[in-house]
Backbone as XML, in Angstrom:
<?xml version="1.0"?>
<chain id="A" units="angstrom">
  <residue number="1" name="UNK">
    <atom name="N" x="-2.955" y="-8.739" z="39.578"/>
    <atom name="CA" x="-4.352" y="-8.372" z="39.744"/>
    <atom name="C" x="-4.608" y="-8.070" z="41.218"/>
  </residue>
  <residue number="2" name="UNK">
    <atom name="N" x="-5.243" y="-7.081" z="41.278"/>
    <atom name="CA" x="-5.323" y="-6.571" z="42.593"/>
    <atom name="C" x="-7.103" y="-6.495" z="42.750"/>
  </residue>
  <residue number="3" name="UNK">
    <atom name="N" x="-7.859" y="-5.823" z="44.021"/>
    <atom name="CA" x="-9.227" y="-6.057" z="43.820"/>
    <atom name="C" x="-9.696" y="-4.606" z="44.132"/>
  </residue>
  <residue number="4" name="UNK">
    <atom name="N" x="-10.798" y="-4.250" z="43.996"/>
    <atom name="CA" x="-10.941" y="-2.712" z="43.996"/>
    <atom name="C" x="-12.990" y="-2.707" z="44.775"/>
  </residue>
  <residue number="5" name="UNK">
    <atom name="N" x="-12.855" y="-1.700" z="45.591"/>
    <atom name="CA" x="-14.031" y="-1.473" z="45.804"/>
    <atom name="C" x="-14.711" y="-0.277" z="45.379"/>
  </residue>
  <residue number="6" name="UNK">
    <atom name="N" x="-15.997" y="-0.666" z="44.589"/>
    <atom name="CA" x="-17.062" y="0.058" z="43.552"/>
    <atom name="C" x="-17.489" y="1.249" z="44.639"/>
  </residue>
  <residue number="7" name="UNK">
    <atom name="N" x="-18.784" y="2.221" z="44.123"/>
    <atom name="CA" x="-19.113" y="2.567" z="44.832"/>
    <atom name="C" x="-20.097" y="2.018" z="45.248"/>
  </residue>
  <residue number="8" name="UNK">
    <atom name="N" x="-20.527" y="1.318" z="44.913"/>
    <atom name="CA" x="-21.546" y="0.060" z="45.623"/>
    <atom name="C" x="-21.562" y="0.485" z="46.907"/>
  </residue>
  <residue number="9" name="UNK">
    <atom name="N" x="-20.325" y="0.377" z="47.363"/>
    <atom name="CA" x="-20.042" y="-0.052" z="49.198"/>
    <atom name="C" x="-20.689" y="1.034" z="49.770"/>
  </residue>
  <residue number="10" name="UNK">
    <atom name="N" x="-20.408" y="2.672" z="49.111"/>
    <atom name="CA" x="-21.086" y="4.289" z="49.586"/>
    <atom name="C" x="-21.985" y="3.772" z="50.539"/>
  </residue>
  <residue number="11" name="UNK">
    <atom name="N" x="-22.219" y="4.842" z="51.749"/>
    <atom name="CA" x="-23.421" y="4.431" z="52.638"/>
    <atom name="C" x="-24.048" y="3.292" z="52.808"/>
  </residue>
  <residue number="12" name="UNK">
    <atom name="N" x="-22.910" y="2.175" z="52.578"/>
    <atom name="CA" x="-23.246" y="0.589" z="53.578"/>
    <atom name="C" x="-22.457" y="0.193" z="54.151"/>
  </residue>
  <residue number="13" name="UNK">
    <atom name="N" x="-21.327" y="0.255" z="53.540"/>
    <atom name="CA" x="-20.006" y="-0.255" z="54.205"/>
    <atom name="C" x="-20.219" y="-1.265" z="55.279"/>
  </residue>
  <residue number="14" name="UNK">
    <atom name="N" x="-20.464" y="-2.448" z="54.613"/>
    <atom name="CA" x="-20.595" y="-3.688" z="55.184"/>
    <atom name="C" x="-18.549" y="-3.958" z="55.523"/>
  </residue>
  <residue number="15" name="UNK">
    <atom name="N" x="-18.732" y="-4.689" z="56.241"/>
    <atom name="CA" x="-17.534" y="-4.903" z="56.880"/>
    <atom name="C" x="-17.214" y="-6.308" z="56.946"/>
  </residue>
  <residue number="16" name="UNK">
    <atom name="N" x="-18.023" y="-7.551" z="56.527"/>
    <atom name="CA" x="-17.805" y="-8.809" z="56.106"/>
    <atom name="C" x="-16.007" y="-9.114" z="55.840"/>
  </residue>
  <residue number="17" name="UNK">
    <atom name="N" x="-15.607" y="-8.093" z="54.617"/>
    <atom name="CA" x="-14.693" y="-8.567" z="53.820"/>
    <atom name="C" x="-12.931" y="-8.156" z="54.655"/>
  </residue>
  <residue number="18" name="UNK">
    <atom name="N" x="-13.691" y="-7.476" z="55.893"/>
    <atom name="CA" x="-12.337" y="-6.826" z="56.307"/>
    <atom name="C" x="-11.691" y="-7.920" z="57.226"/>
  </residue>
  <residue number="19" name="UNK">
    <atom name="N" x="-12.928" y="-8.801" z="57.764"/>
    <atom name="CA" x="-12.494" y="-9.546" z="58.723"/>
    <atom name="C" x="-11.695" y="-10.881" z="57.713"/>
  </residue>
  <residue number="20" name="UNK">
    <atom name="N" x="-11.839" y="-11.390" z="57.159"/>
    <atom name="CA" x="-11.346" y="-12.327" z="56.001"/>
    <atom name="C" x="-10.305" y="-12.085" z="55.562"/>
  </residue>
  <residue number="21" name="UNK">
    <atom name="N" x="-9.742" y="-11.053" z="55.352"/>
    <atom name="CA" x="-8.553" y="-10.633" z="54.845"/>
    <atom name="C" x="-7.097" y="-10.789" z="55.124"/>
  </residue>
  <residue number="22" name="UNK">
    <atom name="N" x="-6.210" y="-11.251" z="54.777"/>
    <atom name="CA" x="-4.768" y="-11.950" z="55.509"/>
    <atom name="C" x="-4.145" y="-11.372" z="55.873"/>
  </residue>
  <residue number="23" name="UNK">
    <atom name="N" x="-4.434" y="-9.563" z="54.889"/>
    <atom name="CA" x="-3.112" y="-8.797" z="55.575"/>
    <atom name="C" x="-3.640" y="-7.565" z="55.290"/>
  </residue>
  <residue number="24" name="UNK">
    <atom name="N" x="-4.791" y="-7.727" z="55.895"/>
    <atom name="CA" x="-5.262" y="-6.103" z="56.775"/>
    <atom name="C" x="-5.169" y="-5.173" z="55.389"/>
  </residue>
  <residue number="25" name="UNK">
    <atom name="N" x="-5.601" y="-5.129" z="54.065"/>
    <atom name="CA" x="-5.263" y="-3.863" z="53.268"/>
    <atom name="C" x="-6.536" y="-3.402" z="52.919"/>
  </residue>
  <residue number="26" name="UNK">
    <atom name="N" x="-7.724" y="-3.437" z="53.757"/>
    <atom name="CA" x="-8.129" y="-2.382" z="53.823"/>
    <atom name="C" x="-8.814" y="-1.086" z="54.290"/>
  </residue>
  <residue number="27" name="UNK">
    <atom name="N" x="-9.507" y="-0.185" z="54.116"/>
    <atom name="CA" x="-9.033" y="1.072" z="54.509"/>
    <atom name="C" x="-10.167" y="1.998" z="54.915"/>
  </residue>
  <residue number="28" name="UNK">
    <atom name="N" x="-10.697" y="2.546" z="56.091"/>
    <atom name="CA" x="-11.826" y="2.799" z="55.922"/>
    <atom name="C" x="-12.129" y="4.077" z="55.981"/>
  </residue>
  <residue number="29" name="UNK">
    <atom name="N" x="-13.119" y="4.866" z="55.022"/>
    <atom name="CA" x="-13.899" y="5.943" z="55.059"/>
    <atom name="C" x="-14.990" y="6.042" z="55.581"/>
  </residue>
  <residue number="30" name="UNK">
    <atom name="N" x="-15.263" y="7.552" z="55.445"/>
    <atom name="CA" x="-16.441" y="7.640" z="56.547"/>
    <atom name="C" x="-17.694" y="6.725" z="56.000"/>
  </residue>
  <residue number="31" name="UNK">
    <atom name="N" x="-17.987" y="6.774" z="54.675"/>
    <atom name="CA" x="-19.060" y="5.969" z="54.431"/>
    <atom name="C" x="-18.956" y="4.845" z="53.251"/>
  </residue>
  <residue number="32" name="UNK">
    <atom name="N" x="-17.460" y="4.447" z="53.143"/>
    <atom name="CA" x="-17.488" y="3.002" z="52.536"/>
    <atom name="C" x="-15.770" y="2.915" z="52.619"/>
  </residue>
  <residue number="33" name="UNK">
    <atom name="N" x="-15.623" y="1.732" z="52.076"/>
    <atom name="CA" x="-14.030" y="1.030" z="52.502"/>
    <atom name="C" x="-13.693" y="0.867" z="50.838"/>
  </residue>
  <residue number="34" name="UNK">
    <atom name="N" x="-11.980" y="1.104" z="51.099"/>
    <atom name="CA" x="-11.241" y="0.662" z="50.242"/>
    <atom name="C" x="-10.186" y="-0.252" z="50.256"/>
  </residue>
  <residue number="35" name="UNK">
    <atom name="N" x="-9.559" y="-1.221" z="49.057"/>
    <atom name="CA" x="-8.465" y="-1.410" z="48.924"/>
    <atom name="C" x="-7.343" y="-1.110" z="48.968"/>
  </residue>
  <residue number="36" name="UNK">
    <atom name="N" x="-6.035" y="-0.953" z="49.459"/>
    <atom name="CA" x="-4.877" y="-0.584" z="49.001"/>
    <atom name="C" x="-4.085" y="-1.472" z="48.073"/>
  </residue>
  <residue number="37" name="UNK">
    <atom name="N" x="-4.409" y="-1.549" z="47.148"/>
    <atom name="CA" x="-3.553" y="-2.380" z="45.815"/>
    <atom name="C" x="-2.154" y="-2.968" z="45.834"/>
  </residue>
  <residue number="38" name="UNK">
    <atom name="N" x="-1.454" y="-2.262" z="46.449"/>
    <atom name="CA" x="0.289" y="-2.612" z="46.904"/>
    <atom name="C" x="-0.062" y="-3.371" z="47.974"/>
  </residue>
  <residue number="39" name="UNK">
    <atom name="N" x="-0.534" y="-3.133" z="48.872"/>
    <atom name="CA" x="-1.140" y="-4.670" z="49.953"/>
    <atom name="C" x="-1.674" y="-6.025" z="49.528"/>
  </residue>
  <residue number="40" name="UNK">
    <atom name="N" x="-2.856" y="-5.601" z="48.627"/>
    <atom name="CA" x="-3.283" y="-6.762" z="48.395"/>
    <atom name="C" x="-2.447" y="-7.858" z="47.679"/>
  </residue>
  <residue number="41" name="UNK">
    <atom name="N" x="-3.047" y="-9.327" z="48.129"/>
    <atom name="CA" x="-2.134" y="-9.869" z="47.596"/>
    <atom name="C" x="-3.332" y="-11.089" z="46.467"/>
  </residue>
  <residue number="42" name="UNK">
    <atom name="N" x="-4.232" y="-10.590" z="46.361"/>
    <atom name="CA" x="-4.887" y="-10.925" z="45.436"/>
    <atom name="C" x="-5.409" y="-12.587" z="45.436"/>
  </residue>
  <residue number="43" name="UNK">
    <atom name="N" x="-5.997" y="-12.780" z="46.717"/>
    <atom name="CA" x="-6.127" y="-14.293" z="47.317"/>
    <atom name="C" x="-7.662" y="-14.261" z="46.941"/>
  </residue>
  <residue number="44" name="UNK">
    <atom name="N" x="-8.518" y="-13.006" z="47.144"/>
    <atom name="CA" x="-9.924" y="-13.357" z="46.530"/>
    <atom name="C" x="-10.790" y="-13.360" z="47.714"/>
  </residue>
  <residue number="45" name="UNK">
    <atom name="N" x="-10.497" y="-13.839" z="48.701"/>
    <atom name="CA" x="-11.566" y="-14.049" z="49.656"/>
    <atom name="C" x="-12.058" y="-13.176" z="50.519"/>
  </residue>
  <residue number="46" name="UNK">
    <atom name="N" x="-12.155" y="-11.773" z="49.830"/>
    <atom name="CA" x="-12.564" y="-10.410" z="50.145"/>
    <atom name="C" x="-14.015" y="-10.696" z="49.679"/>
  </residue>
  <residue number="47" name="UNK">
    <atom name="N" x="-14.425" y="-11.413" z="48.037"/>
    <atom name="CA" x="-15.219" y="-10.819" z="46.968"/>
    <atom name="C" x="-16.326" y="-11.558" z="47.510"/>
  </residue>
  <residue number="48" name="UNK">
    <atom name="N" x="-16.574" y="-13.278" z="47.913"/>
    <atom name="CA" x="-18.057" y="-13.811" z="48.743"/>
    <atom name="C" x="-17.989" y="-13.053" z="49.974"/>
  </residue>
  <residue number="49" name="UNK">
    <atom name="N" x="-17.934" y="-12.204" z="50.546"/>
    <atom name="CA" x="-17.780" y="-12.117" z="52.008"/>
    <atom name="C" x="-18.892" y="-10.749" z="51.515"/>
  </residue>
  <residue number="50" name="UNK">
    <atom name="N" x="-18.550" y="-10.138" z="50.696"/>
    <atom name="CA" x="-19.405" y="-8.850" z="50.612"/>
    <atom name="C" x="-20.556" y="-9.183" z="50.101"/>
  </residue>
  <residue number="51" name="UNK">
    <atom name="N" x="-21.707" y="-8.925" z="51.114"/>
    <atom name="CA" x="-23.253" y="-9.190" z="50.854"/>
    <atom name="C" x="-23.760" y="-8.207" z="49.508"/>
  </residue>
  <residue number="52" name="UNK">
    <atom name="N" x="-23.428" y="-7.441" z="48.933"/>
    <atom name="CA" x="-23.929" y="-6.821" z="47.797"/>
    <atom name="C" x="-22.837" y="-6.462" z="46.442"/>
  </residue>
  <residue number="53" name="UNK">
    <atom name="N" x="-21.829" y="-7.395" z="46.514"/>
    <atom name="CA" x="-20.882" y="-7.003" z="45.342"/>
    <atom name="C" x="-20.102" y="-6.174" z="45.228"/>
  </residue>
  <residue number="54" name="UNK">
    <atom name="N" x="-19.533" y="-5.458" z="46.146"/>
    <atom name="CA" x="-19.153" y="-3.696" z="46.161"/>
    <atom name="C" x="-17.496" y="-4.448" z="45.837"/>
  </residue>
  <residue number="55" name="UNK">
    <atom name="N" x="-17.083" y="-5.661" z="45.792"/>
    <atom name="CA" x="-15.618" y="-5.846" z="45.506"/>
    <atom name="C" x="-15.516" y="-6.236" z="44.086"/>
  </residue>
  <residue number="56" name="UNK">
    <atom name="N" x="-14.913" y="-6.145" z="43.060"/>
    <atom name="CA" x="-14.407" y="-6.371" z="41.972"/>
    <atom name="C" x="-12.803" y="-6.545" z="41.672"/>
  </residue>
  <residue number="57" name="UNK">
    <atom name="N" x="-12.657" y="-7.589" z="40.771"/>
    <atom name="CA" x="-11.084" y="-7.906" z="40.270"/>
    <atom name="C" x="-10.786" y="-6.657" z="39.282"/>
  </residue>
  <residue number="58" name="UNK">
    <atom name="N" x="-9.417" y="-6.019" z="39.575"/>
    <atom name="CA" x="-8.845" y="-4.703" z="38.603"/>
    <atom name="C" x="-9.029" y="-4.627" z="37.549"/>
  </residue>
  <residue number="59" name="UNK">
    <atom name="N" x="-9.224" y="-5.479" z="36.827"/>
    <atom name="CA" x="-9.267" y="-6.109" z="35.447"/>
    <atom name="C" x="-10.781" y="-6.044" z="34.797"/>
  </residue>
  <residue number="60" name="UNK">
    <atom name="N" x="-12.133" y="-5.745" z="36.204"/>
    <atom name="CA" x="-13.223" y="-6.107" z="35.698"/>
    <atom name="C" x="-13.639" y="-4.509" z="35.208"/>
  </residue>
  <residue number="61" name="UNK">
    <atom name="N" x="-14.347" y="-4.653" z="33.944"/>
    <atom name="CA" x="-14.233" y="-2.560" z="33.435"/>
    <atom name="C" x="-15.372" y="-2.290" z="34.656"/>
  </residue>
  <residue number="62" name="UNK">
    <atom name="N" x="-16.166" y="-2.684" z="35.551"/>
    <atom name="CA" x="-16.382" y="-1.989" z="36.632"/>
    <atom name="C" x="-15.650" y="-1.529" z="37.880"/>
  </residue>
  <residue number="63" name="UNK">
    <atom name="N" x="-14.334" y="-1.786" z="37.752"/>
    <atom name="CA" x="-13.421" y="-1.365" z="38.884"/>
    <atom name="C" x="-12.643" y="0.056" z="37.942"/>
  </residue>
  <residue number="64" name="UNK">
    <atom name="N" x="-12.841" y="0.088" z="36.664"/>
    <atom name="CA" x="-11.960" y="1.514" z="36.073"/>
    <atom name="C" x="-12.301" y="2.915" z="36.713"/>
  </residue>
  <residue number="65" name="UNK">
    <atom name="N" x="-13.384" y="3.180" z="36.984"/>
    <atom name="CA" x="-13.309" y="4.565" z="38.104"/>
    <atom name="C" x="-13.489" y="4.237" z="38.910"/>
  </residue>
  <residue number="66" name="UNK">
    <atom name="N" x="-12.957" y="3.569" z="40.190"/>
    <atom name="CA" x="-12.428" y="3.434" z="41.293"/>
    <atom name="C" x="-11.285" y="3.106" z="41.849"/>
  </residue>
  <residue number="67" name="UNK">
    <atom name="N" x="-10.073" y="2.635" z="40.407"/>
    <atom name="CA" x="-9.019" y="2.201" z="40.776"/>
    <atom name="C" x="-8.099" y="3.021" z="41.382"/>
  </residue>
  <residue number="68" name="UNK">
    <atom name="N" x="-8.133" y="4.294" z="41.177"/>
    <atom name="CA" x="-7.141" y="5.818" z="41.772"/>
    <atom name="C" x="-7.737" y="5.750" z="43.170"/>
  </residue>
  <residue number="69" name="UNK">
    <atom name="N" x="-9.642" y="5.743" z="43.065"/>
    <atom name="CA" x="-10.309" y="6.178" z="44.361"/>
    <atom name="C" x="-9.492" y="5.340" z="45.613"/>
  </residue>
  <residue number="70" name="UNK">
    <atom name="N" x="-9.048" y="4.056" z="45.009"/>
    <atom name="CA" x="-9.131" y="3.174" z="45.923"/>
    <atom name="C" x="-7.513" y="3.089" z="46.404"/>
  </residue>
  <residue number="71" name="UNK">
    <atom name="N" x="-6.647" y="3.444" z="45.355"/>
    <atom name="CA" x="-5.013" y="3.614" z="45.426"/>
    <atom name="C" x="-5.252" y="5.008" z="46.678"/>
  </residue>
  <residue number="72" name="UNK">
    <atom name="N" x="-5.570" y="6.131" z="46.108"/>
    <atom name="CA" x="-5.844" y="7.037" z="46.490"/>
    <atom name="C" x="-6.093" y="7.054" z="47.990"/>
  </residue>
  <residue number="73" name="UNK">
    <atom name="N" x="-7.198" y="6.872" z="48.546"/>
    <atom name="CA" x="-7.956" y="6.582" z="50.082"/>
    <atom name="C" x="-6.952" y="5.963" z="50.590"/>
  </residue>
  <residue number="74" name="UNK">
    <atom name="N" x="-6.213" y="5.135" z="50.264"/>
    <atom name="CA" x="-5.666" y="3.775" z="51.056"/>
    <atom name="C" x="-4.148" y="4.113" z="51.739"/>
  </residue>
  <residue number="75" name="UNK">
    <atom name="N" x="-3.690" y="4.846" z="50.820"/>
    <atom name="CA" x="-2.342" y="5.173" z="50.942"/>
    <atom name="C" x="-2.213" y="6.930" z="51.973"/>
  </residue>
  <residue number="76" name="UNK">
    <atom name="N" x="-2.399" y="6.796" z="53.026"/>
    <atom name="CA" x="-2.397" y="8.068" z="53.881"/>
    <atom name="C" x="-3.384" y="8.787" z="54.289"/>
  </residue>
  <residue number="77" name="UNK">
    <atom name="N" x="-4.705" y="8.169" z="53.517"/>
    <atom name="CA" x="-5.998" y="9.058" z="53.996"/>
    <atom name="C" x="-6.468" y="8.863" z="54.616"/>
  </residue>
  <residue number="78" name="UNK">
    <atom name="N" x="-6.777" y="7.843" z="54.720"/>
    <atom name="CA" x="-7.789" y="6.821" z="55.742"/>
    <atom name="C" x="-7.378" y="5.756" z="56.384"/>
  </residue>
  <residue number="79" name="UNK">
    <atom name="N" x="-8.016" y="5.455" z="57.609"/>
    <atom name="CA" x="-7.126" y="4.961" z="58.673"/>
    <atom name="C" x="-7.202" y="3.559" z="58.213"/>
  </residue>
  <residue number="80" name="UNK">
    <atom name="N" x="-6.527" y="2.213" z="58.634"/>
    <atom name="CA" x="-6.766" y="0.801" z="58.314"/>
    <atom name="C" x="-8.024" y="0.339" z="58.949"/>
  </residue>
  <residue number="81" name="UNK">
    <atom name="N" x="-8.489" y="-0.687" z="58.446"/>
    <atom name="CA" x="-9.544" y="-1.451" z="59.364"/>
    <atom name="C" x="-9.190" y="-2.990" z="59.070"/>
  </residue>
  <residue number="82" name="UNK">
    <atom name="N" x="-9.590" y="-3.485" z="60.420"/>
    <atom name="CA" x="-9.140" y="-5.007" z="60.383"/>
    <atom name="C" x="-10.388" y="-5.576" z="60.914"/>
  </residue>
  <residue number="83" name="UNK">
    <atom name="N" x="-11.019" y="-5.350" z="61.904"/>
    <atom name="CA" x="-12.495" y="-6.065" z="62.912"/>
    <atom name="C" x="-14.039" y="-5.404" z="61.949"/>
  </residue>
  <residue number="84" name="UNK">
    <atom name="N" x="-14.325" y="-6.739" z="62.028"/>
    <atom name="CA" x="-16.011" y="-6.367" z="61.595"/>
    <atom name="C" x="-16.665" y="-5.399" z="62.184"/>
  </residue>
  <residue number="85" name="UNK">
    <atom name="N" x="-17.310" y="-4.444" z="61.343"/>
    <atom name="CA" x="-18.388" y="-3.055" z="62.536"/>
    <atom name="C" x="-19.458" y="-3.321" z="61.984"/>
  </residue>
  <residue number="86" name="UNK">
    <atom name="N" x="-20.384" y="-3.042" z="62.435"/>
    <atom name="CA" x="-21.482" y="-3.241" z="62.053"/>
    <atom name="C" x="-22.063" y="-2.166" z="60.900"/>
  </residue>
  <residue number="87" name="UNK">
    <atom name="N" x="-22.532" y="-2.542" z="60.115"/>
    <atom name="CA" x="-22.975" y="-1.429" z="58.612"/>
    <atom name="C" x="-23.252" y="-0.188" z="59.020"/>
  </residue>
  <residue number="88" name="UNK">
    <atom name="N" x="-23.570" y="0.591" z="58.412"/>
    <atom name="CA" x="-24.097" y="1.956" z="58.457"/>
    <atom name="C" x="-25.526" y="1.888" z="59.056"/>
  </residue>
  <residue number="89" name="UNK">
    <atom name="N" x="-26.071" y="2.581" z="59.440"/>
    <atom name="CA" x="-27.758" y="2.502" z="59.779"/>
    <atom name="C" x="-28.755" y="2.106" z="58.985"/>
  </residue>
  <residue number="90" name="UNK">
    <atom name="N" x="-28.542" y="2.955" z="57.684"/>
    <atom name="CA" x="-29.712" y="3.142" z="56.872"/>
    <atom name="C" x="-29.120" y="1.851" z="55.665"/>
  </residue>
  <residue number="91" name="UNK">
    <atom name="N" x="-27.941" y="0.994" z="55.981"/>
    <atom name="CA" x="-27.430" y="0.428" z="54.792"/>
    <atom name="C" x="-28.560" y="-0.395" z="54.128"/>
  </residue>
  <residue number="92" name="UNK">
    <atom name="N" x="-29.336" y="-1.084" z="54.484"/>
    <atom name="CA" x="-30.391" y="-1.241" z="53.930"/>
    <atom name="C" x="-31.024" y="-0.534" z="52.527"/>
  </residue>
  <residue number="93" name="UNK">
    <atom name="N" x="-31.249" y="0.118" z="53.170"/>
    <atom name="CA" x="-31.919" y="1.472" z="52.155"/>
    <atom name="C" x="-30.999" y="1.533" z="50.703"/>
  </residue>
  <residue number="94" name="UNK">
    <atom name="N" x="-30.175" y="1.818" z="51.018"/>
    <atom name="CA" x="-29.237" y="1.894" z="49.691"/>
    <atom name="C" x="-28.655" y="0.378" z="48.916"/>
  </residue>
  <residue number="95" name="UNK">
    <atom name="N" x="-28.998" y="-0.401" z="49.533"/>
    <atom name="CA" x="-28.133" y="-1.226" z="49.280"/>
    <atom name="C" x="-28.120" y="-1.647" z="47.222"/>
  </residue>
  <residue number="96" name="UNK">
    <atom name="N" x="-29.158" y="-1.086" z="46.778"/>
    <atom name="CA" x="-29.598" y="-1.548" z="45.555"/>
    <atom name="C" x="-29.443" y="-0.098" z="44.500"/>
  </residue>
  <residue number="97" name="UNK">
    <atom name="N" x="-29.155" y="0.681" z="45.400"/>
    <atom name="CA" x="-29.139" y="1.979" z="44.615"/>
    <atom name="C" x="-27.842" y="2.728" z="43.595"/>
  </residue>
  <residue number="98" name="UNK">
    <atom name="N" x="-28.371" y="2.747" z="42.303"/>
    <atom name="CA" x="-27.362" y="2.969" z="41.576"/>
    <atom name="C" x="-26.447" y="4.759" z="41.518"/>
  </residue>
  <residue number="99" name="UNK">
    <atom name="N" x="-25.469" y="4.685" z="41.283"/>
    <atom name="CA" x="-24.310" y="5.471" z="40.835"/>
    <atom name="C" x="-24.605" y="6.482" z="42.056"/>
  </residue>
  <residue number="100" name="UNK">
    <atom name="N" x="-23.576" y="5.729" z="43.157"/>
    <atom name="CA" x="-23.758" y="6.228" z="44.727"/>
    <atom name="C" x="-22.435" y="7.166" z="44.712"/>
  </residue>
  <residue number="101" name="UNK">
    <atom name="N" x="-21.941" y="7.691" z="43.951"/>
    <atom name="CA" x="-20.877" y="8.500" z="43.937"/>
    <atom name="C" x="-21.439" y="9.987" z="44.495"/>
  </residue>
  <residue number="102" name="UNK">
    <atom name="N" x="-22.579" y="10.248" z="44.403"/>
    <atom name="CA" x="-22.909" y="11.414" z="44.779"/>
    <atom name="C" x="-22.913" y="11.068" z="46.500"/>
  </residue>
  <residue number="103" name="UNK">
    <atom name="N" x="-22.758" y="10.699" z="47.017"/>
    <atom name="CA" x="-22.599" y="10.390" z="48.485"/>
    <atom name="C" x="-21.399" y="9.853" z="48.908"/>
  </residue>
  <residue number="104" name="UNK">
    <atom name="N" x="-20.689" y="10.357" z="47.852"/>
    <atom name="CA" x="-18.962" y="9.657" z="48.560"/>
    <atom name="C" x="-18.554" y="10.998" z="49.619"/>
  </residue>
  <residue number="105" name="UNK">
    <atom name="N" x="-17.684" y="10.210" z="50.596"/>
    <atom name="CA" x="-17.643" y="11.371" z="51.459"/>
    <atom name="C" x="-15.589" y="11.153" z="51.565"/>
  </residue>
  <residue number="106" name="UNK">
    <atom name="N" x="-15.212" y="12.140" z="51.570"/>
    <atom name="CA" x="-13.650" y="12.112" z="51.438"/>
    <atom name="C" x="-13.278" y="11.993" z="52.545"/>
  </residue>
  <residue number="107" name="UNK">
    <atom name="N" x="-14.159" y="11.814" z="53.889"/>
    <atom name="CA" x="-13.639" y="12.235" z="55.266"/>
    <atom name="C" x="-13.021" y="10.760" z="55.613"/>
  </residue>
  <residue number="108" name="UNK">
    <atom name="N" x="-12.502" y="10.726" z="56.353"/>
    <atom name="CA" x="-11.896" y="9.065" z="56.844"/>
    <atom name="C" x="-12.940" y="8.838" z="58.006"/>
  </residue>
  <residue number="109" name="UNK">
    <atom name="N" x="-13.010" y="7.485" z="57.847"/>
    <atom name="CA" x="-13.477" y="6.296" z="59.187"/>
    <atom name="C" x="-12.926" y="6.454" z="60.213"/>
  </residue>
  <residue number="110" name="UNK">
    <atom name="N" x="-13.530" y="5.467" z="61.453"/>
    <atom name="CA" x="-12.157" y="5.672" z="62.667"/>
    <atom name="C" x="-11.942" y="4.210" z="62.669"/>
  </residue>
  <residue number="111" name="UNK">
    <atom name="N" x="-11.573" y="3.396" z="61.868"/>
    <atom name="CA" x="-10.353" y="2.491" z="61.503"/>
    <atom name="C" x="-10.702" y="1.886" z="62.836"/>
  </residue>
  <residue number="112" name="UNK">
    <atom name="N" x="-9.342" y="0.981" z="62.962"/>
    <atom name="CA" x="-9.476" y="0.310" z="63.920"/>
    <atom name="C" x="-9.599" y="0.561" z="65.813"/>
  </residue>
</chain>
């Protein structure tokens, strides 16, 4: 079992869960973060750290369209992130807003 991030995270990309993490797997885009699945080692203490839920276990049927997104991003696209940044501007605003896929952005973060 590996853990997967929803699009929840789209235009908040809280950064709580990156700092917690044992071995750095995950990955950041311009406007939300992913998992890399072959990294993770499935310890969990990604999932309280995120203030709005955007992490889910592989297994939960809300991680099924994001599990490629998140294989996908992680593996060559987007750079790593390890240090807390501070959210997006407006993360607020969105934080409650449903099926944020229309604001996914394919561009990469600047990582660490």
């Amino acid at each position: 079992m590996a853990y997967v991030v929803t699009d929840i995270c789209i235009k908040c990309k809280y950064t709580d869960c990156v700092e917690v993490c044992p071995v750095d797997c995950f990955y950041e885009g311009e406007n939300m973060l992913v998992i890399n699945p072959e990294e993770c080692i499935d310890c969990g203490v990604c999932i309280p750290e995120c203030p709005i839920d955007a992490i889910v276990t592989d297994i939960d049927p809300r991680a099924e369209p994001f599990l490629e997104l998140n294989r996908d991003y992680s593996m060559g696209k987007w750079p790593n992130i390890t240090r807390k940044k501070p959210a997006m501007k407006d993360a607020k605003d969105f934080d409650n807003e449903p099926d944020k896929m229309k604001y996914f952005s394919e561009e990469p973060g600047e990582g660490d």
